[in-house]
mmCIF file of C-alpha atoms in Angstrom:
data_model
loop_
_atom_site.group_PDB
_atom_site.id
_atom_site.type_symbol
_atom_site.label_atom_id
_atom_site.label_comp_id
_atom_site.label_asym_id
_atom_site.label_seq_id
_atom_site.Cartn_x
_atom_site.Cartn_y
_atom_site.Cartn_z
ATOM 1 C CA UNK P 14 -159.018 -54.204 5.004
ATOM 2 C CA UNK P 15 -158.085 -57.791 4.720
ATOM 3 C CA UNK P 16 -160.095 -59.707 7.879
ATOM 4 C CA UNK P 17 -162.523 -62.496 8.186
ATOM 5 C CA UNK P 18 -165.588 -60.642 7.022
ATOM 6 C CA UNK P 19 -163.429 -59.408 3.645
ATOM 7 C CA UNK P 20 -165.668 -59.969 0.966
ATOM 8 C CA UNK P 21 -164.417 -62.245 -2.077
ATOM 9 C CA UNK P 22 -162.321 -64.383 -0.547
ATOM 10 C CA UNK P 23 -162.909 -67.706 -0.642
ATOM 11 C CA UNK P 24 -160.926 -70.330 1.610
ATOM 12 C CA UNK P 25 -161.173 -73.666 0.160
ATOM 13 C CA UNK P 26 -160.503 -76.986 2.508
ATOM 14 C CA UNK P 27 -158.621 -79.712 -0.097
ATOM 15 C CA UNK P 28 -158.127 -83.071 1.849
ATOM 16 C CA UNK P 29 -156.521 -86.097 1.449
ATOM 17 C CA UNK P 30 -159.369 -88.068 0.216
ATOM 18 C CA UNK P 31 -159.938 -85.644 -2.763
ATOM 19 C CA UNK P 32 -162.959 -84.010 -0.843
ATOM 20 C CA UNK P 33 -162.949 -80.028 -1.120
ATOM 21 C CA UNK P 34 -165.631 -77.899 0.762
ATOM 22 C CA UNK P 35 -166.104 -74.085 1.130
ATOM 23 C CA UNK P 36 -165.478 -74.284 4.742
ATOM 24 C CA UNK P 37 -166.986 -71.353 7.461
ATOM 25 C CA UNK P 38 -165.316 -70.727 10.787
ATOM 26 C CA UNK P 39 -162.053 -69.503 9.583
ATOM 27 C CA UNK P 40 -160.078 -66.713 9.989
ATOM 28 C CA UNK P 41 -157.298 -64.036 8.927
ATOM 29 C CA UNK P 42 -154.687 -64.458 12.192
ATOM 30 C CA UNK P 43 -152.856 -61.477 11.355
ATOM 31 C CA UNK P 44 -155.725 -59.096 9.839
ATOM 32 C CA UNK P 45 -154.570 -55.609 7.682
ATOM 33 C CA UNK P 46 -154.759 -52.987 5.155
ATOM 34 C CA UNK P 47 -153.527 -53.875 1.738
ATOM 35 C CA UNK P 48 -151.262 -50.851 0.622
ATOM 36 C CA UNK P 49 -148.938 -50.542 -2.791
ATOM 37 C CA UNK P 50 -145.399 -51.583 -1.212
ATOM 38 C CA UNK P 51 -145.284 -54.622 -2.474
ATOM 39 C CA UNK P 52 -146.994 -58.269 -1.601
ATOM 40 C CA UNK P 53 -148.173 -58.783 1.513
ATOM 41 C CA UNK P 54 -149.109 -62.163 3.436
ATOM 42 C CA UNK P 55 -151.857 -62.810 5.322
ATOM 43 C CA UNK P 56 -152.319 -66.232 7.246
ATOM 44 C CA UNK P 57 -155.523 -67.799 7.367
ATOM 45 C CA UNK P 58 -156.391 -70.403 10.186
ATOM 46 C CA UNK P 59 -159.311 -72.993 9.946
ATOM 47 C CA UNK P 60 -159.311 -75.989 12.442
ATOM 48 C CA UNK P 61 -155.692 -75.334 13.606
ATOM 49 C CA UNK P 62 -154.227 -75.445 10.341
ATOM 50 C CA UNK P 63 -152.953 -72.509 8.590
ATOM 51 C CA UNK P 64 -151.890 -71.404 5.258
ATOM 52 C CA UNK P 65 -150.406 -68.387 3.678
ATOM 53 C CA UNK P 66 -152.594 -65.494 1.298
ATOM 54 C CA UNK P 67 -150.018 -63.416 -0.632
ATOM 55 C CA UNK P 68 -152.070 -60.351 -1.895
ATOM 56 C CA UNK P 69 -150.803 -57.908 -3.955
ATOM 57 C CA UNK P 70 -152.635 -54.513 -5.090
ATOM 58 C CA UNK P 71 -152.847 -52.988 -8.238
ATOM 59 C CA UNK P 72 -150.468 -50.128 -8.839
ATOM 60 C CA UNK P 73 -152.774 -47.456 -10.661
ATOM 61 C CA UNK P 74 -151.267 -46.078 -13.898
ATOM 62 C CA UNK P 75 -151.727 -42.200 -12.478
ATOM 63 C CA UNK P 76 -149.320 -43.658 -9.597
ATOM 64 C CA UNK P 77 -147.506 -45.481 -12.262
ATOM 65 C CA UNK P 78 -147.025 -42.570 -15.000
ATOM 66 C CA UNK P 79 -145.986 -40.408 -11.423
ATOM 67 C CA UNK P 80 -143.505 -42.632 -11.010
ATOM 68 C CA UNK P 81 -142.094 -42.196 -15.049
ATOM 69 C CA UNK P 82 -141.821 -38.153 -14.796
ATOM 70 C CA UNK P 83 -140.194 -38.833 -11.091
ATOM 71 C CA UNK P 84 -137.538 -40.831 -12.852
ATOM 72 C CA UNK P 85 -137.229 -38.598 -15.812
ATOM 73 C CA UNK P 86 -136.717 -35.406 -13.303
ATOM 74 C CA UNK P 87 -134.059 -37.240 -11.209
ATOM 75 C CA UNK P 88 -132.319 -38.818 -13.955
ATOM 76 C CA UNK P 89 -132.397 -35.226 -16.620
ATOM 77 C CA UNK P 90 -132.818 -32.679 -14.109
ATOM 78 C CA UNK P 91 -130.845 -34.135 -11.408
ATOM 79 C CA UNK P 92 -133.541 -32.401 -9.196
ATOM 80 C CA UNK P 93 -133.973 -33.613 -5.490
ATOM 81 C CA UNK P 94 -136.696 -35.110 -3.756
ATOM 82 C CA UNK P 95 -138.607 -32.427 -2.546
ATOM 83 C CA UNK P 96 -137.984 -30.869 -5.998
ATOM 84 C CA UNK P 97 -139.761 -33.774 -7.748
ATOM 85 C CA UNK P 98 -142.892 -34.344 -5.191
ATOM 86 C CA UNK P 99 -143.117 -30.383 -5.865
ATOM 87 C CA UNK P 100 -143.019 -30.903 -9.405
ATOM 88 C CA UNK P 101 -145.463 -33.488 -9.826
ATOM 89 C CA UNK P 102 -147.898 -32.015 -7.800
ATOM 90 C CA UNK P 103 -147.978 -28.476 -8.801
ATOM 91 C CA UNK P 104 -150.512 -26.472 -10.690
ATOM 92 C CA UNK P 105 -147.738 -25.270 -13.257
ATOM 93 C CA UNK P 106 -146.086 -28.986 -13.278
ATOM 94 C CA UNK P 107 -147.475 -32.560 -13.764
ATOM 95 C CA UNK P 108 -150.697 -31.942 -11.436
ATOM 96 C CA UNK P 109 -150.692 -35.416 -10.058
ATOM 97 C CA UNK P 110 -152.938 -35.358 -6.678
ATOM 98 C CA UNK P 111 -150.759 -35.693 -3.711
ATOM 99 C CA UNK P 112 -151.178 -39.644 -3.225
ATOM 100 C CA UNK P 113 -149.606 -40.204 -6.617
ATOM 101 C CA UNK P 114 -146.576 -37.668 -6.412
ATOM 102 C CA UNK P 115 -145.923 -39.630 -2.620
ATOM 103 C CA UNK P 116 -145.823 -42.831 -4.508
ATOM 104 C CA UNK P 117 -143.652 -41.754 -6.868
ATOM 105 C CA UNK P 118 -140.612 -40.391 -4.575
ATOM 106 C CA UNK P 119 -141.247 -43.669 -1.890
ATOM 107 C CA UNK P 120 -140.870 -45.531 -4.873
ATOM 108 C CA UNK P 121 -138.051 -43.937 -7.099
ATOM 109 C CA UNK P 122 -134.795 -45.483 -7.049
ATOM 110 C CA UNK P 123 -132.584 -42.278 -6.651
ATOM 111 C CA UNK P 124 -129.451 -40.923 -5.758
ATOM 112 C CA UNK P 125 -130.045 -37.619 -4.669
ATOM 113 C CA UNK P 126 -126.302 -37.489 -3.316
ATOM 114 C CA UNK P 127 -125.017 -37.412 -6.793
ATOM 115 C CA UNK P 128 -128.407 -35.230 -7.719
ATOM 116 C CA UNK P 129 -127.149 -32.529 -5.759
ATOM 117 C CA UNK P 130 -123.285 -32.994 -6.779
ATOM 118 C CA UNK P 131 -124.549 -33.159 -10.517
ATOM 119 C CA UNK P 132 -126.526 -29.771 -9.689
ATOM 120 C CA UNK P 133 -123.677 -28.301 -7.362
ATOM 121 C CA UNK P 134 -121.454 -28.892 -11.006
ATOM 122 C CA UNK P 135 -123.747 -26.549 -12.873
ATOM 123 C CA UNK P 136 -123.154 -24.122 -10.540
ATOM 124 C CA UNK P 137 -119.331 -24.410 -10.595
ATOM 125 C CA UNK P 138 -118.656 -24.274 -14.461
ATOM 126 C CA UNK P 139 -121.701 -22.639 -15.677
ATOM 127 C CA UNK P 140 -122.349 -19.715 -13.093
ATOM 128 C CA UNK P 141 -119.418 -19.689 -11.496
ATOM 129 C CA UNK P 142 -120.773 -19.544 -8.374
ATOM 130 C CA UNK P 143 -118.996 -19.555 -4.907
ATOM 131 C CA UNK P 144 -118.847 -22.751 -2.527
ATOM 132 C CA UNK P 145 -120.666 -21.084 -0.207
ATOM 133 C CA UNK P 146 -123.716 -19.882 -2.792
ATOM 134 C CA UNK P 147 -123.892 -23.306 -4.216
ATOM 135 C CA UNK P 148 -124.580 -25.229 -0.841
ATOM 136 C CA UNK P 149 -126.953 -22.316 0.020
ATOM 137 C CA UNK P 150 -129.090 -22.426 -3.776
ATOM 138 C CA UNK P 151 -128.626 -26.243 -3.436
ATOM 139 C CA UNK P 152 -130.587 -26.020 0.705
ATOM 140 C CA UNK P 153 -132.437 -23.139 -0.724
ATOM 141 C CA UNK P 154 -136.813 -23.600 -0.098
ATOM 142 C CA UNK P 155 -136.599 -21.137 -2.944
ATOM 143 C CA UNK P 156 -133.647 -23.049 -4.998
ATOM 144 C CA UNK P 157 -133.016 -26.526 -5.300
ATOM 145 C CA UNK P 158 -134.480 -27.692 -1.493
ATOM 146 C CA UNK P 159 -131.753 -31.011 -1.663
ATOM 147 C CA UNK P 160 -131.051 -31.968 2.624
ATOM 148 C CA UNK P 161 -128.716 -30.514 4.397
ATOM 149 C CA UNK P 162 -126.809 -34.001 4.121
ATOM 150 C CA UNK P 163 -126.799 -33.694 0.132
ATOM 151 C CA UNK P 164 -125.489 -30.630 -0.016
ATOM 152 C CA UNK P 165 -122.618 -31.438 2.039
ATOM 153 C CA UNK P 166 -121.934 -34.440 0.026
ATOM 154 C CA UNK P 167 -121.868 -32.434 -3.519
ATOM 155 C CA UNK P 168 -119.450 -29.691 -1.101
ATOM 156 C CA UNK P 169 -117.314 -32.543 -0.286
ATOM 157 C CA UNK P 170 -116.901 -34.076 -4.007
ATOM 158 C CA UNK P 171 -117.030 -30.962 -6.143
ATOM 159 C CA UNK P 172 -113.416 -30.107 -7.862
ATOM 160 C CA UNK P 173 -111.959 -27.064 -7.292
#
């Protein structure tokens, strides 16, 4: 939590006349929790002035290397989102804790409409499956577990 009684930070007056002091009496206006999205500004005040903190955290590397097996799943498996948080986290999978695996699917930079049309393909030429089948294994908690939304986008662009 980023406030005025955070410990480590240090807010440093600079004026004109070259003089710097360590002032007291200051404070965080707009006081928060620092979370992995990205940076986020705080705005100190001391004696009406104010000035902007731009924090950002540190990404762990089991949040990072989450991430890297997300990617690989959506880009090689074409699998959907709910697919690759169950991936990561399971005991037969990656086994990253829950935190991680949420990291990695907020962060991934996917296209899980052409996931599912890339998965509804497979279906078509290799099992020869009917329209019907494929948006159901697509849906499926048991099969592929794309949205509802997905599925009707790989219906709606398959050939055939």
């Amino acid at each position: 939590m980023i406030n005025d009684q955070t410990p480590g930070i240090i807010v440093a007056a600079n004026y004109t006349d070259g003089i710097t002091e360590t002032p007291s009496g200051w404070k965080v206006n707009n006081p928060g929790i620092i979370n992995m999205n990205g940076p986020q500004d705080f705005i100190i005040e001391y004696q009406g002035k104010q000035a902007k903190l731009t924090l950002q955290a540190d990404v762990p590397i089991e949040y990072q290397n989450a991430l890297e097996k997300a990617s690989q799943y959506s880009e090689m498996m074409h699998m959907s989102r709910q697919g690759i948080y169950e991936q990561l986290t399971s005991q037969y999978g990656e086994q990253f804790d829950q935190q991680a695996a949420q990291y990695a699917v907020d962060h991934l930079n996917a296209d899980y409409n052409a996931n599912a049309l890339a998965k509804a393909q497979d279906y078509q030429s290799q099992m020869s499956m009917s329209t019907n089948a494929i948006r159901d294994q697509l849906t499926s908690q048991y099969g592929e577990k794309f949205t509802q939304s997905e599925a009707d986008y790989a219906i709606q662009h398959l050939n055939g």
